[in-house]
Short mmCIF file of C-alpha atoms in Angstrom, two decimals:
data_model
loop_
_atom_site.label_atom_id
_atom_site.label_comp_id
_atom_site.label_asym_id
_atom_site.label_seq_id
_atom_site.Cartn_x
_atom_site.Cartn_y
_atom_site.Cartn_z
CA UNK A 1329 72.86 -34.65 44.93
CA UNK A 1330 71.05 -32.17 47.47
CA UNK A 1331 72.76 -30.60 50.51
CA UNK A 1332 71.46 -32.58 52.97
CA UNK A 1333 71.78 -36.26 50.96
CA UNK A 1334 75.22 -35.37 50.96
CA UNK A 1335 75.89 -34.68 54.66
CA UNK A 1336 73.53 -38.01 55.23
CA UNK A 1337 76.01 -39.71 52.90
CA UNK A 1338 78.92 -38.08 54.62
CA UNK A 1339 77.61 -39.05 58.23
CA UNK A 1340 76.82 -42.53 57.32
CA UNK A 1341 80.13 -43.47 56.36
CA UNK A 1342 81.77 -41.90 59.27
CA UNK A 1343 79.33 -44.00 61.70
CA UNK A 1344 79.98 -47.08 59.21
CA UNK A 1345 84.11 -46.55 59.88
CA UNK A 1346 83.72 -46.35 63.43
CA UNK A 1347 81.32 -49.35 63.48
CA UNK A 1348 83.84 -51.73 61.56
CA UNK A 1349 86.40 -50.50 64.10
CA UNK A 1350 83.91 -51.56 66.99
CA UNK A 1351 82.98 -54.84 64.73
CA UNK A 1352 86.62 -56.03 64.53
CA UNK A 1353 86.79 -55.90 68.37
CA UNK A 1354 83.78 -57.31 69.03
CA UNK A 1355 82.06 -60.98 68.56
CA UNK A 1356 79.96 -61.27 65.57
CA UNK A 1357 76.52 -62.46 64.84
CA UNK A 1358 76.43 -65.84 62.94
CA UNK A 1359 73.86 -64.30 61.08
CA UNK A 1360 74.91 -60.10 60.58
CA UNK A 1361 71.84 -57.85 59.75
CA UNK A 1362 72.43 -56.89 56.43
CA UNK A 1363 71.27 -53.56 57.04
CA UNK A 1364 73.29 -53.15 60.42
CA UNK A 1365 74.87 -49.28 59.38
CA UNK A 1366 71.35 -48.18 58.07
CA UNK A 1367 69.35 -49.35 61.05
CA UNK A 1368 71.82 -48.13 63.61
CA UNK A 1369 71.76 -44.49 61.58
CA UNK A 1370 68.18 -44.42 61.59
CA UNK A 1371 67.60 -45.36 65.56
CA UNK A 1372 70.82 -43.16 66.80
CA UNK A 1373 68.93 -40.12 64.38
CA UNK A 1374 65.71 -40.75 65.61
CA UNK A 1375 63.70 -37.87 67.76
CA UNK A 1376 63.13 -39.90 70.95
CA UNK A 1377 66.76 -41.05 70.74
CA UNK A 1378 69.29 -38.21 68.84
CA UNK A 1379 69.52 -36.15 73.16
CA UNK A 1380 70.03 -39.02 74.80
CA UNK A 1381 73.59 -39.42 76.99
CA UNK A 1382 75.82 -41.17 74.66
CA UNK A 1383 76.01 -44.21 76.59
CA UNK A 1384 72.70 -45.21 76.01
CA UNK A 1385 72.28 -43.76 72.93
CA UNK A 1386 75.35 -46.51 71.37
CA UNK A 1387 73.64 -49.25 73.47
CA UNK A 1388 69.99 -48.75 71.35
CA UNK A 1389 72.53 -48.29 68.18
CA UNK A 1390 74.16 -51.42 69.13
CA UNK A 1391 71.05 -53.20 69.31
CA UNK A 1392 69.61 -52.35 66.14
CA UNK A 1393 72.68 -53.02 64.21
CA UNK A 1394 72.28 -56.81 65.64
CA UNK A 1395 69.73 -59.10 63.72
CA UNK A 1396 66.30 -57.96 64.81
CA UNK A 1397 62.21 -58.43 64.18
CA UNK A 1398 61.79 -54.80 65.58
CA UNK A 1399 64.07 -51.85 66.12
CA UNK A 1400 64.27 -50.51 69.96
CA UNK A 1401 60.93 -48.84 70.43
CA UNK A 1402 59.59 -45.50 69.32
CA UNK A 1403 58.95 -43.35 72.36
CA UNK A 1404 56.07 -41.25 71.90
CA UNK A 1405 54.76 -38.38 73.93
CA UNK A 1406 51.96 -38.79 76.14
CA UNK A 1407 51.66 -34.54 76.91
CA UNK A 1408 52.38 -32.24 74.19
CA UNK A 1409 55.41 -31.61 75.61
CA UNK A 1410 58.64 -34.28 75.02
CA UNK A 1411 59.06 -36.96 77.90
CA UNK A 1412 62.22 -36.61 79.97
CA UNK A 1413 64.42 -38.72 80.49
CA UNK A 1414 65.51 -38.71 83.86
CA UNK A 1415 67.39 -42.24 84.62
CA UNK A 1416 68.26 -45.04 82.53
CA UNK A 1417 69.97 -48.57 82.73
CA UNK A 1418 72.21 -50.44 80.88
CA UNK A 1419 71.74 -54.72 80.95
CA UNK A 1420 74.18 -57.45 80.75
CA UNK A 1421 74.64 -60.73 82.02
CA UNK A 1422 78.23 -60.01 83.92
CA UNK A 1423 76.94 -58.74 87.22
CA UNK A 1424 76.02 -61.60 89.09
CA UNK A 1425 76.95 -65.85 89.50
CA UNK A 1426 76.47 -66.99 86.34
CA UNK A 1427 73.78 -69.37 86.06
CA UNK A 1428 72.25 -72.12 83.66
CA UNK A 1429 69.94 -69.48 82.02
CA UNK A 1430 72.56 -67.12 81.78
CA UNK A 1431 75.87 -68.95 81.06
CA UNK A 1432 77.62 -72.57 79.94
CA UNK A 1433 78.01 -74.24 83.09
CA UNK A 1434 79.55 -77.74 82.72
CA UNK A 1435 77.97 -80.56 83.39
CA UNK A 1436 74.50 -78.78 83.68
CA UNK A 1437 74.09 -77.49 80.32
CA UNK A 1438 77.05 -77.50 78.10
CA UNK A 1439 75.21 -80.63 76.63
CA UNK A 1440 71.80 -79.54 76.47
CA UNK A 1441 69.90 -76.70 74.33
CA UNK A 1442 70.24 -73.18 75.53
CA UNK A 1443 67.09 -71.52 76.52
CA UNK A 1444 67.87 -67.75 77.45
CA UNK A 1445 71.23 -67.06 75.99
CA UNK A 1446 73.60 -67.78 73.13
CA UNK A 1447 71.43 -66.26 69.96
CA UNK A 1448 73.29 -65.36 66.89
CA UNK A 1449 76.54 -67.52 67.23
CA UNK A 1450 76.68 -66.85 70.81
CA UNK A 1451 76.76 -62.90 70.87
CA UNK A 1452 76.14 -61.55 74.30
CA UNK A 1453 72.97 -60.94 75.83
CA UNK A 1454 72.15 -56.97 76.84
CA UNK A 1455 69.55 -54.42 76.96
CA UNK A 1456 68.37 -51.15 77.83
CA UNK A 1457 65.85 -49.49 80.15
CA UNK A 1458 64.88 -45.71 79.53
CA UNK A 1459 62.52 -44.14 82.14
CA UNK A 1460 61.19 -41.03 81.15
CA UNK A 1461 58.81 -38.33 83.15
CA UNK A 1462 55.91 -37.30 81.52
CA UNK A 1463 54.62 -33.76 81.46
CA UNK A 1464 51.16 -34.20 81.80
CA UNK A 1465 48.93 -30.70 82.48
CA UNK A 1466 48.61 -30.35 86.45
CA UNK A 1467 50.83 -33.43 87.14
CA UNK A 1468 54.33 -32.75 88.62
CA UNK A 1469 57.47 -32.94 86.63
CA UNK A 1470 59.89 -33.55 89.14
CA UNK A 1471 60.66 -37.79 89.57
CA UNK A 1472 61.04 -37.41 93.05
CA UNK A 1473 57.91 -36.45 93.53
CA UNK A 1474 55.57 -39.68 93.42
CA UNK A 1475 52.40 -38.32 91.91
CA UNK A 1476 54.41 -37.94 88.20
CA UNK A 1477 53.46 -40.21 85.78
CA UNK A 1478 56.86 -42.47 84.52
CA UNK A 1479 57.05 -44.45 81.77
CA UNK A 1480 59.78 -47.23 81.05
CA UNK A 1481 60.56 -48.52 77.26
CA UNK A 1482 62.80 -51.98 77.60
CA UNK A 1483 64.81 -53.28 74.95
CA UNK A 1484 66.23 -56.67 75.27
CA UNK A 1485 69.03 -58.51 72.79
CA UNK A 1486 69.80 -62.03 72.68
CA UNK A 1487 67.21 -63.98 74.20
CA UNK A 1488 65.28 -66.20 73.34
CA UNK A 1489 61.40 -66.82 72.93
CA UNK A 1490 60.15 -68.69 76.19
CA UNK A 1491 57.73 -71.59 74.61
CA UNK A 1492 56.49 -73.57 77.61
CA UNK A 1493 54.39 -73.44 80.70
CA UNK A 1494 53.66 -70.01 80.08
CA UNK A 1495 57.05 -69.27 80.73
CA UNK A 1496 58.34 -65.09 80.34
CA UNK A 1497 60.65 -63.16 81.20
CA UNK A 1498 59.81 -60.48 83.78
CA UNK A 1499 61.74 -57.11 84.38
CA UNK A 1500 62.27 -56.29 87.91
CA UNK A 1501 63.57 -52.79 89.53
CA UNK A 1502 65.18 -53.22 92.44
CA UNK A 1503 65.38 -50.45 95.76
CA UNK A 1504 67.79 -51.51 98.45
CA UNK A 1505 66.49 -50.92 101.75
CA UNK A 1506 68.49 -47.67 103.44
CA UNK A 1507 68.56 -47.29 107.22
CA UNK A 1508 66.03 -44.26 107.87
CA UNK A 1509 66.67 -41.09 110.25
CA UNK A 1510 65.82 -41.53 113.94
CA UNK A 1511 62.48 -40.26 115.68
CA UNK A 1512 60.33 -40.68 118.67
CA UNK A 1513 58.59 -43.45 118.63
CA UNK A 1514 54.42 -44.13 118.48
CA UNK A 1515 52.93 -44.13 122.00
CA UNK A 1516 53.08 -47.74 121.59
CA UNK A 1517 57.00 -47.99 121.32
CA UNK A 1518 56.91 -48.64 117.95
CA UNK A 1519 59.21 -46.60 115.34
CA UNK A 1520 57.16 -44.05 113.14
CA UNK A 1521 56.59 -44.50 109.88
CA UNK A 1522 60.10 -44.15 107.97
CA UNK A 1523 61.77 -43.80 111.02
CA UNK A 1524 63.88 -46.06 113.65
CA UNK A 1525 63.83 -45.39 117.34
CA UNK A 1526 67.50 -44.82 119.26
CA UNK A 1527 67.31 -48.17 120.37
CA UNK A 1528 66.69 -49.35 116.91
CA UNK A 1529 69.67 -47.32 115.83
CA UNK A 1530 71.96 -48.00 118.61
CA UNK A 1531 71.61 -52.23 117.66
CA UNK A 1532 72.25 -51.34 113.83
CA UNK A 1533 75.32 -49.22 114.64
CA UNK A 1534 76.92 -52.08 116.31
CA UNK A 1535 76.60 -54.51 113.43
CA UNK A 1536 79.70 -55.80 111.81
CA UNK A 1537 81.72 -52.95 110.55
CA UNK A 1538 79.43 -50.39 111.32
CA UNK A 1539 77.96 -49.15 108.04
CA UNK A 1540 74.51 -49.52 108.97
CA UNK A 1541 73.98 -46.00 109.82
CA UNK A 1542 71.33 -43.41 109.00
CA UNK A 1543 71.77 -42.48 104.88
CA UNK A 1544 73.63 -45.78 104.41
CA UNK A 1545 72.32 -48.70 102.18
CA UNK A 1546 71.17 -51.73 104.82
CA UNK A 1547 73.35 -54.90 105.23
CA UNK A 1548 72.12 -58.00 106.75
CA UNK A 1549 75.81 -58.27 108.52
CA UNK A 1550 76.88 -54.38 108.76
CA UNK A 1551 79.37 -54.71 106.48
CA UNK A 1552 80.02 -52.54 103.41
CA UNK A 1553 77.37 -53.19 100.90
CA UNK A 1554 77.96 -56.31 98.93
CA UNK A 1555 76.00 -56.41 95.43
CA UNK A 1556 75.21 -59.32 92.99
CA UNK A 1557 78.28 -60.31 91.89
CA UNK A 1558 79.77 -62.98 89.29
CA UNK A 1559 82.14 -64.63 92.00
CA UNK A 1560 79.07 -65.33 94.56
CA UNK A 1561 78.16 -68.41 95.30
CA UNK A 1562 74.32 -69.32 95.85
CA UNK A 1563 73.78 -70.00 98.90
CA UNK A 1564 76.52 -69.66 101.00
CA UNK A 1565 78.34 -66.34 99.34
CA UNK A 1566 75.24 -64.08 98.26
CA UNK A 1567 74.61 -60.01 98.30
CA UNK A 1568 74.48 -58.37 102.02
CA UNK A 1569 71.84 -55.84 100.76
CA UNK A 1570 68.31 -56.26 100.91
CA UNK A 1571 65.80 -56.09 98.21
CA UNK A 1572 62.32 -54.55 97.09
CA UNK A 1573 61.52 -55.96 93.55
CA UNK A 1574 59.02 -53.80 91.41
CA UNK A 1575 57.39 -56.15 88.67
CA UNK A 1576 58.25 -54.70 85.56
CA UNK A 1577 55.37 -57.38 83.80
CA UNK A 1578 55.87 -60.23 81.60
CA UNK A 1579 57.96 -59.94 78.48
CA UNK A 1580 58.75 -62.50 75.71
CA UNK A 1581 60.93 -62.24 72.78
CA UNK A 1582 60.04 -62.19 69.10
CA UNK A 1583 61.38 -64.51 66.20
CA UNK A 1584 64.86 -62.74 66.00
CA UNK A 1585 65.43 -62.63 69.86
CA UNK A 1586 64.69 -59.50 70.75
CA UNK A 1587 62.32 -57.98 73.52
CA UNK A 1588 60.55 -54.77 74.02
CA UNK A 1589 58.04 -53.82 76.84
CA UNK A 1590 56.11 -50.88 77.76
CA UNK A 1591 55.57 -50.30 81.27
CA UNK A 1592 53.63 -47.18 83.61
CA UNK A 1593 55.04 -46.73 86.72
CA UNK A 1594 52.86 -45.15 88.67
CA UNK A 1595 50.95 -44.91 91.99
CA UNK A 1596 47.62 -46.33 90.07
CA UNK A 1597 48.36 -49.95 90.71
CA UNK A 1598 51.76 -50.13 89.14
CA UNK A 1599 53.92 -48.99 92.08
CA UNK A 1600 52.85 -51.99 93.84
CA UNK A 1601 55.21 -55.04 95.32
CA UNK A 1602 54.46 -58.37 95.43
CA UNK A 1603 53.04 -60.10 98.79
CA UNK A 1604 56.03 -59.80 100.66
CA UNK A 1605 54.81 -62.85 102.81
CA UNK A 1606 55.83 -65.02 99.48
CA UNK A 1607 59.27 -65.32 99.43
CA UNK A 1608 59.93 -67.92 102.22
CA UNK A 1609 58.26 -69.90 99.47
CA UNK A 1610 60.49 -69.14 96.21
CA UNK A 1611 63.52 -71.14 97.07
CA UNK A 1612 66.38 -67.85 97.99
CA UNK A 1613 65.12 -66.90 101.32
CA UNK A 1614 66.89 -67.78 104.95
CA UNK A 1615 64.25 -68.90 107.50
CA UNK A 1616 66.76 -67.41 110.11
CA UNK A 1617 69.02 -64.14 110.20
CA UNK A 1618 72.17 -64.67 108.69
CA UNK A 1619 71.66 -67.91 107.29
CA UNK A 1620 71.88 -69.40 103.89
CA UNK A 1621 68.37 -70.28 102.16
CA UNK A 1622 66.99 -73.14 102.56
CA UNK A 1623 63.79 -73.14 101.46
CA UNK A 1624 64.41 -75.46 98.69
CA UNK A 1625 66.22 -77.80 100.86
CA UNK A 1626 63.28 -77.80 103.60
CA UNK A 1627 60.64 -78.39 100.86
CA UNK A 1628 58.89 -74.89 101.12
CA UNK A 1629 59.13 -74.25 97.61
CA UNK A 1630 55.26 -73.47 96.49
CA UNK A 1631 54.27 -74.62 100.30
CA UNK A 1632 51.53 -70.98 100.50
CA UNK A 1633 50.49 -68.91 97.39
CA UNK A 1634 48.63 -65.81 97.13
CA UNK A 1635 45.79 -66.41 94.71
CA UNK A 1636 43.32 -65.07 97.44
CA UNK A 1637 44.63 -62.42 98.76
CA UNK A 1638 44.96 -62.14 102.46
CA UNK A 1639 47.14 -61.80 105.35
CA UNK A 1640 49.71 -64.09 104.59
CA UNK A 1641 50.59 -66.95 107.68
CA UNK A 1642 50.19 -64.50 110.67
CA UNK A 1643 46.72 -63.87 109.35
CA UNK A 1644 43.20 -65.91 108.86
CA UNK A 1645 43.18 -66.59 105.06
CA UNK A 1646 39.77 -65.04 103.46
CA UNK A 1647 37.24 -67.01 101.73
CA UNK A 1648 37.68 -67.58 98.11
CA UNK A 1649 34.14 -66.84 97.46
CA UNK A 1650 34.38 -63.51 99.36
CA UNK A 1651 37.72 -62.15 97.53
CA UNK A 1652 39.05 -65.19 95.14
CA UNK A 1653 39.10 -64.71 90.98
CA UNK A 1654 34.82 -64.81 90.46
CA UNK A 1655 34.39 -65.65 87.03
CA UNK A 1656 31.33 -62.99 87.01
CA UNK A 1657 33.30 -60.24 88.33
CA UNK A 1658 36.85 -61.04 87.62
CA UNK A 1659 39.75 -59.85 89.00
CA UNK A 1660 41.82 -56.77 87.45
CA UNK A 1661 44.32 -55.07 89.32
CA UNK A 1662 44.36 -52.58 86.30
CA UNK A 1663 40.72 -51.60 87.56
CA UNK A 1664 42.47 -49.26 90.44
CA UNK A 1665 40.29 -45.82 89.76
CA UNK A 1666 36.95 -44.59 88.77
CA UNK A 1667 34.91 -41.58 88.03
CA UNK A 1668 33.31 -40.30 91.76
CA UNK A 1669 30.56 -41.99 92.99
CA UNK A 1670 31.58 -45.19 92.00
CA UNK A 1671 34.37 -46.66 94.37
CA UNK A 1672 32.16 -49.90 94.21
CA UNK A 1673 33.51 -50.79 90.78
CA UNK A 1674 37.31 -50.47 92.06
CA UNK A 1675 39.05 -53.36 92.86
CA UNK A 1676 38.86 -54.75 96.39
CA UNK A 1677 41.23 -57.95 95.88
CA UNK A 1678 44.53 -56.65 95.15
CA UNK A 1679 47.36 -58.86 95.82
CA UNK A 1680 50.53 -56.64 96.17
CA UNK A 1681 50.76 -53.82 98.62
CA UNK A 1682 52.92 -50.11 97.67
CA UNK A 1683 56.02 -49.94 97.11
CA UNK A 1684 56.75 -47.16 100.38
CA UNK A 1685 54.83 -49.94 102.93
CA UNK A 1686 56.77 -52.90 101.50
CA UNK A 1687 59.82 -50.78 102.63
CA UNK A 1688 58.38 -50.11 106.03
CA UNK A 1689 57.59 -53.75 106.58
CA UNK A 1690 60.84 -54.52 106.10
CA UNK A 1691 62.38 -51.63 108.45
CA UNK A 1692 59.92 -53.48 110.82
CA UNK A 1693 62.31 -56.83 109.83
CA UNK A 1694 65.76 -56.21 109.61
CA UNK A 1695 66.03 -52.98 111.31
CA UNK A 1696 63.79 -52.34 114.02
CA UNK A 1697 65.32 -54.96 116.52
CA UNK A 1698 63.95 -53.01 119.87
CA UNK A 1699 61.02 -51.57 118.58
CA UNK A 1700 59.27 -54.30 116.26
CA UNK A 1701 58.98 -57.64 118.03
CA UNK A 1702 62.15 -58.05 120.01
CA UNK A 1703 61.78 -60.94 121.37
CA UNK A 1704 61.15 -63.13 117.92
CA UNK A 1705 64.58 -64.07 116.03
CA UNK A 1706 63.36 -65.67 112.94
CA UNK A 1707 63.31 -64.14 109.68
CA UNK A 1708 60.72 -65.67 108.35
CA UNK A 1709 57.86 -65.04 111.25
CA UNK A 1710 58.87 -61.39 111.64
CA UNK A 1711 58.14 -61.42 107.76
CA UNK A 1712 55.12 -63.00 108.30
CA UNK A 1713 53.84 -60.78 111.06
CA UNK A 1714 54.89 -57.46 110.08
CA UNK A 1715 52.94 -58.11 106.52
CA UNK A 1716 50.06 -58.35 108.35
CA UNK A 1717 50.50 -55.70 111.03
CA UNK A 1718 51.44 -53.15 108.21
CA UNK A 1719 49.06 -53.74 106.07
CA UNK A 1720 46.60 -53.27 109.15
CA UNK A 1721 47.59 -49.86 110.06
CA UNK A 1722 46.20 -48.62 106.26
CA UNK A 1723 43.51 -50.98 105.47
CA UNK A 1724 42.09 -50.84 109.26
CA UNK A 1725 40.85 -54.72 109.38
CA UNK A 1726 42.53 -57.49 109.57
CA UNK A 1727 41.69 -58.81 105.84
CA UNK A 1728 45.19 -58.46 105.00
CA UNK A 1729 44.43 -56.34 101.69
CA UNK A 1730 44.78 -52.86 100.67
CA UNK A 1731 41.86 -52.39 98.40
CA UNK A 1732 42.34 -49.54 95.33
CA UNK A 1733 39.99 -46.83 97.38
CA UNK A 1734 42.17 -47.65 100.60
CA UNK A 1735 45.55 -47.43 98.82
CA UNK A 1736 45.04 -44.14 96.86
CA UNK A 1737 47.41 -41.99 96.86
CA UNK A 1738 44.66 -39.15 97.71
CA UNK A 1739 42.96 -41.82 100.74
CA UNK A 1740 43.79 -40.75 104.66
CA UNK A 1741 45.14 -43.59 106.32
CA UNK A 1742 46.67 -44.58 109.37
CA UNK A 1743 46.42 -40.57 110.90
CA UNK A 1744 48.36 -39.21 107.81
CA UNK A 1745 46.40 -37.08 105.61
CA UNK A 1746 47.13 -38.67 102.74
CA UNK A 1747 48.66 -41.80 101.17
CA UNK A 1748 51.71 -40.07 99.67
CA UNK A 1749 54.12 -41.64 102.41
CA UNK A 1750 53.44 -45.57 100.45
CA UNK A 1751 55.02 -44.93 97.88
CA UNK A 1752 58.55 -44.99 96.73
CA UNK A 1753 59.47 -42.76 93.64
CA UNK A 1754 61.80 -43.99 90.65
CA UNK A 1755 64.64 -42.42 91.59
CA UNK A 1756 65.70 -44.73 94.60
CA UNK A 1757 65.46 -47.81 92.33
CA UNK A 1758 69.06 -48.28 92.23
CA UNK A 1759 69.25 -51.37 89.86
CA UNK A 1760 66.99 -53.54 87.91
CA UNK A 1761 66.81 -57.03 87.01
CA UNK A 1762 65.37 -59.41 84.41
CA UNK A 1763 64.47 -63.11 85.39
CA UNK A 1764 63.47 -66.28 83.27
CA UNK A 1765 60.03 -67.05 85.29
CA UNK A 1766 57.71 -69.75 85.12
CA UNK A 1767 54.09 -70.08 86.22
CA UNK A 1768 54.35 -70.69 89.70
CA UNK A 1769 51.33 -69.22 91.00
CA UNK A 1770 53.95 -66.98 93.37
CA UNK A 1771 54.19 -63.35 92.03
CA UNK A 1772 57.63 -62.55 93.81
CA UNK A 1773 60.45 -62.94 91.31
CA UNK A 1774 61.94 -66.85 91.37
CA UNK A 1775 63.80 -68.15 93.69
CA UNK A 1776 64.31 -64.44 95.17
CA UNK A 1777 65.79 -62.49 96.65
CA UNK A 1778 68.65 -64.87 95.26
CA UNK A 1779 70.24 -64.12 91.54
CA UNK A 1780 69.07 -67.41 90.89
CA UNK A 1781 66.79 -67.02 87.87
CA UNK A 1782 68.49 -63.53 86.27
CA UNK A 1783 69.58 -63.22 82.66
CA UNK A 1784 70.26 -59.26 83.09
CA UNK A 1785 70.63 -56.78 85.56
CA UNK A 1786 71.98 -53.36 85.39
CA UNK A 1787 71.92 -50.19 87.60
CA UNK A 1788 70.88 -46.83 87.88
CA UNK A 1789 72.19 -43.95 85.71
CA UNK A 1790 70.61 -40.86 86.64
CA UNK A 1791 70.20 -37.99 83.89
CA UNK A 1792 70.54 -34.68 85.29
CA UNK A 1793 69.10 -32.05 83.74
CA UNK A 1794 67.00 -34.26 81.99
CA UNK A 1795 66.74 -34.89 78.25
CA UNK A 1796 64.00 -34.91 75.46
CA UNK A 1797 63.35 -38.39 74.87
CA UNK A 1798 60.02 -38.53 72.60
CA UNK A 1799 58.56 -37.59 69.51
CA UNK A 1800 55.29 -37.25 67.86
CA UNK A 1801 52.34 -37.90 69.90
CA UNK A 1802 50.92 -41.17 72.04
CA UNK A 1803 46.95 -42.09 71.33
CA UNK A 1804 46.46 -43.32 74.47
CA UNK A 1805 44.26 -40.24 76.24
CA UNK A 1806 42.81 -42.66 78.78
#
């Protein structure tokens, strides 16, 4: 026996001692993989995986050892230097009230088959997200910067395959809206871009306890930030914080439960938020500040979609014929650049606006009491309006959508030389969510911004310096 088969031989049953050890504590599979040391060796040894922070490392190792129809996926480069990992988070379903896709509740599905959870025997559900930087030749390297191309590789345990209505799963990341550093305001008395005014300030100060100061995380009652947590209680006892949910796109599992996803998170029509002006309509939103939701209970669930693109209520919706789904030219949100000379084959009909102008629509709704609309109280028509007056100031009509040429990063809009300022990068994600969905028409997670519909959530572990977390070379030279 060679050298190195011995040390292999020697490692193995080290990790397979340990394992046992972890086995006897923990629940196991109905069904264990019969090749649970092997597969765990061969992911925890694998290029894209061996650097990675320990934590993470055991959770893909964990994952592989369970019953499986793929292992946790094989990061490849995309720049002939190794991505870096530069944040990554770990899933469960613990974090938040449990919930019929995410729990036995009795009397509402203790009798009835489980559709999300309870694989294997009933092991628990988790997962992992790695988000990696790639180091693509005259792209920045730095995630804070948001011209650097990300990339996010999801593995998901324990749930199962979604069979009707074109159900999915969908993975979400989630920034909580900050409060932002005071300026002067426009000319017109509105805050700048990013900014509050005093006045704006001096109302947020005196809210509740006082957290909701520049640098702080928002709350809706200016208290200390309240996350998702298992002892809330939809819809009376809910989170404090306020939202911005980045689609992560559709997953579904494969035959053993498992689920892995690919995603590019970049300014290119992927750092994009759903039409903000949907969520009165998803069954978690308050019509009114600092009351429960009730859209469910007033019958507003579905009431306005987004399938043409427009302005939302506050707005005159556009013509289907002029920006709807034409069967000759259909719509793909994908189609977001193109070689010069030819903006006209761009897409003009995009549904979602950035990520950065979500945020400012919603400093425009729960933070900018003096200088956005002081004299309207409701939650849900200061949504409604500043959608459309935000999305204004960059598209400079009153269509109500930012078209691919107007939202480029590179595009002047709005005075500022550039688009840089609409998006948000990576880094201030600080959690991320998965949600059983079903086709709604909406594209705003279900029943958001409530907990409703999760199966996993997780938050933000940041990887400083950053760690090789690839090997061998993508194909994909787009």
């Amino acid at each position: 026996m060679g050298t190195v088969s011995r040390w292999l031989r020697a490692t193995s049953l080290a990790f397979a001692a340990v394992l046992a050890a972890e086995r006897a504590r923990a629940q196991m599979p109905a069904h264990p993989n019969p090749n649970a040391e092997l597969d765990e060796f061969i992911v925890t040894h694998r290029g894209d995986v061996i650097q990675l922070p320990n934590p993470l490392k055991h959770r893909l190792g964990e994952m592989a050892e369970r019953p499986h129809t793929f292992l946790p996926i094989q990061a490849f480069a995309e720049a002939d230097k190794p991505s870096q990992l530069f944040q990554y988070y770990l899933l469960d379903s613990k974090s938040f009230q449990p919930n019929v896709f995410s729990a036995v509740l009795p009397g509402q599905n203790d009798q009835a088959q489980l559709t999300a959870f309870g694989c294997n025997g009933g092991i628990p559900t988790i997962g992992s997200v790695r988000v990696v930087v790639e180091p693509k030749p005259g792209l920045p390297t730095d995630p804070n910067n948001v011209r650097a191309f990300i990339d996010l590789f999801t593995d998901l345990s324990c749930l199962f395959v979604i069979n009707n209505e074109s159900g999915w799963y969908e993975g979400w990341m989630i920034h909580d809206i900050t409060v932002p550093n005071v300026a002067a305001p426009r000319k017109d008395g509105h805050a700048q871009f990013g900014t509050l005014t005093q006045r704006d300030a001096d109302i947020l100060a005196r809210m509740g306890t006082g957290n909701n100061v520049p640098g702080n995380i928002f709350t809706v009652d200016g208290r200390d930030p309240h996350f998702p947590s298992a002892s809330d209680h939809f819809p009376d006892v809910q989170t404090n914080v306020v939202p911005i949910n980045e689609s992560m796109g559709a997953y579904n599992a494969f035959q053993q439960s498992d689920v892995h996803s690919y995603w590019e998170f970049n300014y290119l029509g992927t750092n994009w938020i759903h039409p903000l002006y949907e969520l009165p309509f998803t069954g978690g939103f308050p019509d009114d500040f600092g009351k429960a939701a009730d859209a469910f209970q007033d019958g507003e669930i579905g009431k306005l979609q987004s399938i043409v693109p427009g302005p939302g209520p506050s707005g005159e919706q556009n013509k289907p014929q002029v920006v709807g789904d034409n069967p000759n030219l259909p719509r793909d949100p994908d189609k977001f650049d193109s070689d010069t000379g030819f903006e006209a084959q761009r897409e003009f009909r995009e549904r979602g606006v950035p990520s950065g102008l979500a945020n400012e629509i919603y400093l425009d709704v729960y933070e900018r009491w003096a200088s956005f609309e002081p004299q309207v109280r409701n939650l849900e028509q200061r949504l409604f309006d500043a959608y459309a007056a935000e999305v204004k100031r960059v598209s400079g009509n009153d269509e109500g959508i930012i078209t691919a040429a107007q939202g480029d990063i590179d595009t002047p809009t709005d005075g500022f030389e550039d688009n840089s300022r609409l998006y948000l990068p990576p880094t201030v994600f600080n959690r991320f969510a998965v949600t059983r969905e079903i086709n709604d028409g909406l594209l705003a997670p279900r029943f958001a911004p409530s907990q409703r519909a999760w199966v996993l959530s997780g938050v933000r572990v940041p990887v400083a310096p950053t760690v090789d977390a690839s090997t061998g070379r993508d194909g994909d030279d787009r």
